[in-house]
């Protein structure tokens, strides 16, 4: 778990991360008054520019030392942020699928209720005609 100095878990559970519930407290505070620097959550270490710069510099030095090919800054950058790209890519693939599943389920429920209502109306009409 990644607890910040103020005791706030910036990652939370998976549902909290996906639904952005972790930021609700900050949003409500910002609605009531203008936010100041100390109101903001500290940047996680792996997202701080100093950490990313050091990681990039290490990867760039590895690129420069590779004698088999010409150094490529894109490769060094990709190695620096590959885990974030992989995670974001997975969520980018899952999100449209979830939207599609919800749309299909909503259509099925709407069809189910429409058919039940139509059957009830037909049964009521048949009962009225028999009387």
CSV table of C-alpha atoms in Angstrom, one decimal:
chain,number,residue,atom,x,y,z
A,1,UNK,CA,0.0,0.0,0.0
A,2,UNK,CA,1.3,3.5,-0.8
A,3,UNK,CA,0.5,5.7,2.1
A,4,UNK,CA,1.5,9.4,1.8
A,5,UNK,CA,2.9,11.4,4.7
A,6,UNK,CA,-0.6,12.8,5.5
A,7,UNK,CA,-2.0,9.2,5.8
A,8,UNK,CA,-3.8,9.3,2.5
A,9,UNK,CA,-3.6,6.2,0.3
A,10,UNK,CA,-3.3,7.6,-3.1
A,11,UNK,CA,-3.8,4.4,-4.9
A,12,UNK,CA,-6.6,2.8,-2.9
A,13,UNK,CA,-8.3,-0.3,-4.2
A,14,UNK,CA,-8.9,-1.1,-7.8
A,15,UNK,CA,-12.5,0.2,-7.7
A,16,UNK,CA,-11.3,3.4,-6.2
A,17,UNK,CA,-8.7,3.8,-8.9
A,18,UNK,CA,-11.0,3.1,-11.8
A,19,UNK,CA,-13.8,5.3,-10.5
A,20,UNK,CA,-11.6,8.1,-9.3
A,21,UNK,CA,-13.1,8.0,-5.8
A,22,UNK,CA,-9.7,8.7,-4.4
A,23,UNK,CA,-10.0,12.3,-5.5
A,24,UNK,CA,-13.5,13.1,-4.2
A,25,UNK,CA,-12.2,14.7,-1.0
A,26,UNK,CA,-10.0,17.1,-3.0
A,27,UNK,CA,-12.8,18.0,-5.4
A,28,UNK,CA,-15.2,18.9,-2.6
A,29,UNK,CA,-12.5,21.0,-0.9
A,30,UNK,CA,-11.9,22.8,-4.2
A,31,UNK,CA,-15.6,23.5,-4.6
A,32,UNK,CA,-15.8,25.2,-1.2
A,33,UNK,CA,-12.6,27.3,-1.5
A,34,UNK,CA,-9.6,27.9,-3.8
A,35,UNK,CA,-7.1,25.1,-3.4
A,36,UNK,CA,-3.5,25.9,-2.3
A,37,UNK,CA,-0.4,24.0,-2.9
A,38,UNK,CA,-0.5,22.3,0.6
A,39,UNK,CA,-4.1,21.1,-0.2
A,40,UNK,CA,-2.8,19.0,-3.1
A,41,UNK,CA,-1.6,15.4,-2.6
A,42,UNK,CA,2.1,14.9,-2.8
A,43,UNK,CA,3.3,13.4,-6.1
A,44,UNK,CA,4.1,9.7,-5.8
A,45,UNK,CA,7.8,9.0,-6.1
A,46,UNK,CA,7.5,7.1,-9.4
A,47,UNK,CA,5.7,10.0,-11.0
A,48,UNK,CA,8.1,12.8,-9.8
A,49,UNK,CA,10.2,14.4,-12.5
A,50,UNK,CA,13.5,13.8,-10.6
A,51,UNK,CA,12.8,10.1,-10.4
A,52,UNK,CA,11.8,9.8,-14.0
A,53,UNK,CA,14.8,11.9,-15.1
A,54,UNK,CA,17.2,9.6,-13.3
A,55,UNK,CA,15.5,6.5,-14.8
A,56,UNK,CA,15.6,8.1,-18.3
A,57,UNK,CA,19.2,9.0,-17.9
A,58,UNK,CA,20.1,5.5,-17.0
A,59,UNK,CA,18.2,4.1,-20.0
A,60,UNK,CA,19.8,6.7,-22.3
A,61,UNK,CA,23.3,5.8,-21.1
A,62,UNK,CA,22.4,2.2,-21.9
A,63,UNK,CA,21.3,3.2,-25.4
A,64,UNK,CA,24.6,5.1,-25.9
A,65,UNK,CA,26.6,2.2,-24.8
A,66,UNK,CA,24.9,-0.2,-27.3
A,67,UNK,CA,27.3,-0.6,-30.2
A,68,UNK,CA,25.0,-2.8,-32.3
A,69,UNK,CA,22.8,0.0,-33.4
A,70,UNK,CA,22.4,3.8,-33.4
A,71,UNK,CA,21.1,5.2,-30.1
A,72,UNK,CA,17.4,6.0,-30.2
A,73,UNK,CA,15.8,8.4,-27.7
A,74,UNK,CA,12.4,6.8,-28.3
A,75,UNK,CA,13.7,3.4,-27.0
A,76,UNK,CA,15.1,5.0,-23.9
A,77,UNK,CA,11.9,6.9,-23.3
A,78,UNK,CA,9.8,3.7,-23.9
A,79,UNK,CA,11.9,1.8,-21.4
A,80,UNK,CA,11.5,4.6,-18.8
A,81,UNK,CA,7.7,4.6,-18.9
A,82,UNK,CA,6.8,1.2,-20.2
A,83,UNK,CA,4.9,0.0,-17.1
A,84,UNK,CA,2.6,3.1,-17.2
A,85,UNK,CA,2.0,2.5,-20.9
A,86,UNK,CA,1.2,-1.2,-20.4
A,87,UNK,CA,-1.2,-0.4,-17.6
A,88,UNK,CA,-2.9,2.4,-19.5
A,89,UNK,CA,-3.0,0.3,-22.6
A,90,UNK,CA,-4.8,-2.5,-20.8
A,91,UNK,CA,-7.4,0.0,-19.3
A,92,UNK,CA,-7.8,1.5,-22.8
A,93,UNK,CA,-8.7,-1.9,-24.2
A,94,UNK,CA,-11.0,-2.8,-21.3
A,95,UNK,CA,-12.9,0.5,-21.2
A,96,UNK,CA,-14.6,0.2,-24.6
A,97,UNK,CA,-15.4,-3.5,-23.9
A,98,UNK,CA,-17.2,-2.5,-20.7
A,99,UNK,CA,-19.1,0.2,-22.4
A,100,UNK,CA,-20.2,-2.3,-25.1
A,101,UNK,CA,-21.2,-4.8,-22.5
A,102,UNK,CA,-23.3,-2.3,-20.6
A,103,UNK,CA,-25.0,-1.2,-23.8
A,104,UNK,CA,-25.8,-4.7,-24.8
A,105,UNK,CA,-27.2,-5.6,-21.3
A,106,UNK,CA,-29.3,-2.4,-21.3
A,107,UNK,CA,-30.7,-3.3,-24.7
A,108,UNK,CA,-31.5,-6.8,-23.5
A,109,UNK,CA,-33.2,-5.5,-20.3
A,110,UNK,CA,-35.2,-3.0,-22.3
A,111,UNK,CA,-36.3,-5.7,-24.8
A,112,UNK,CA,-37.2,-8.0,-21.9
A,113,UNK,CA,-39.4,-5.4,-20.2
A,114,UNK,CA,-41.0,-4.3,-23.5
A,115,UNK,CA,-41.9,-7.9,-24.4
A,116,UNK,CA,-43.3,-8.5,-20.9
A,117,UNK,CA,-45.4,-5.3,-21.2
A,118,UNK,CA,-46.6,-6.3,-24.7
A,119,UNK,CA,-47.6,-9.7,-23.4
A,120,UNK,CA,-49.5,-8.3,-20.5
A,121,UNK,CA,-51.4,-5.9,-22.8
A,122,UNK,CA,-52.3,-8.8,-25.1
A,123,UNK,CA,-53.5,-10.9,-22.2
A,124,UNK,CA,-55.6,-8.0,-20.9
A,125,UNK,CA,-57.1,-7.4,-24.3
A,126,UNK,CA,-57.9,-11.1,-24.7
A,127,UNK,CA,-59.6,-11.2,-21.2
A,128,UNK,CA,-61.6,-8.1,-22.1
A,129,UNK,CA,-62.7,-9.6,-25.4
A,130,UNK,CA,-63.8,-12.9,-23.7
A,131,UNK,CA,-66.0,-11.0,-21.3
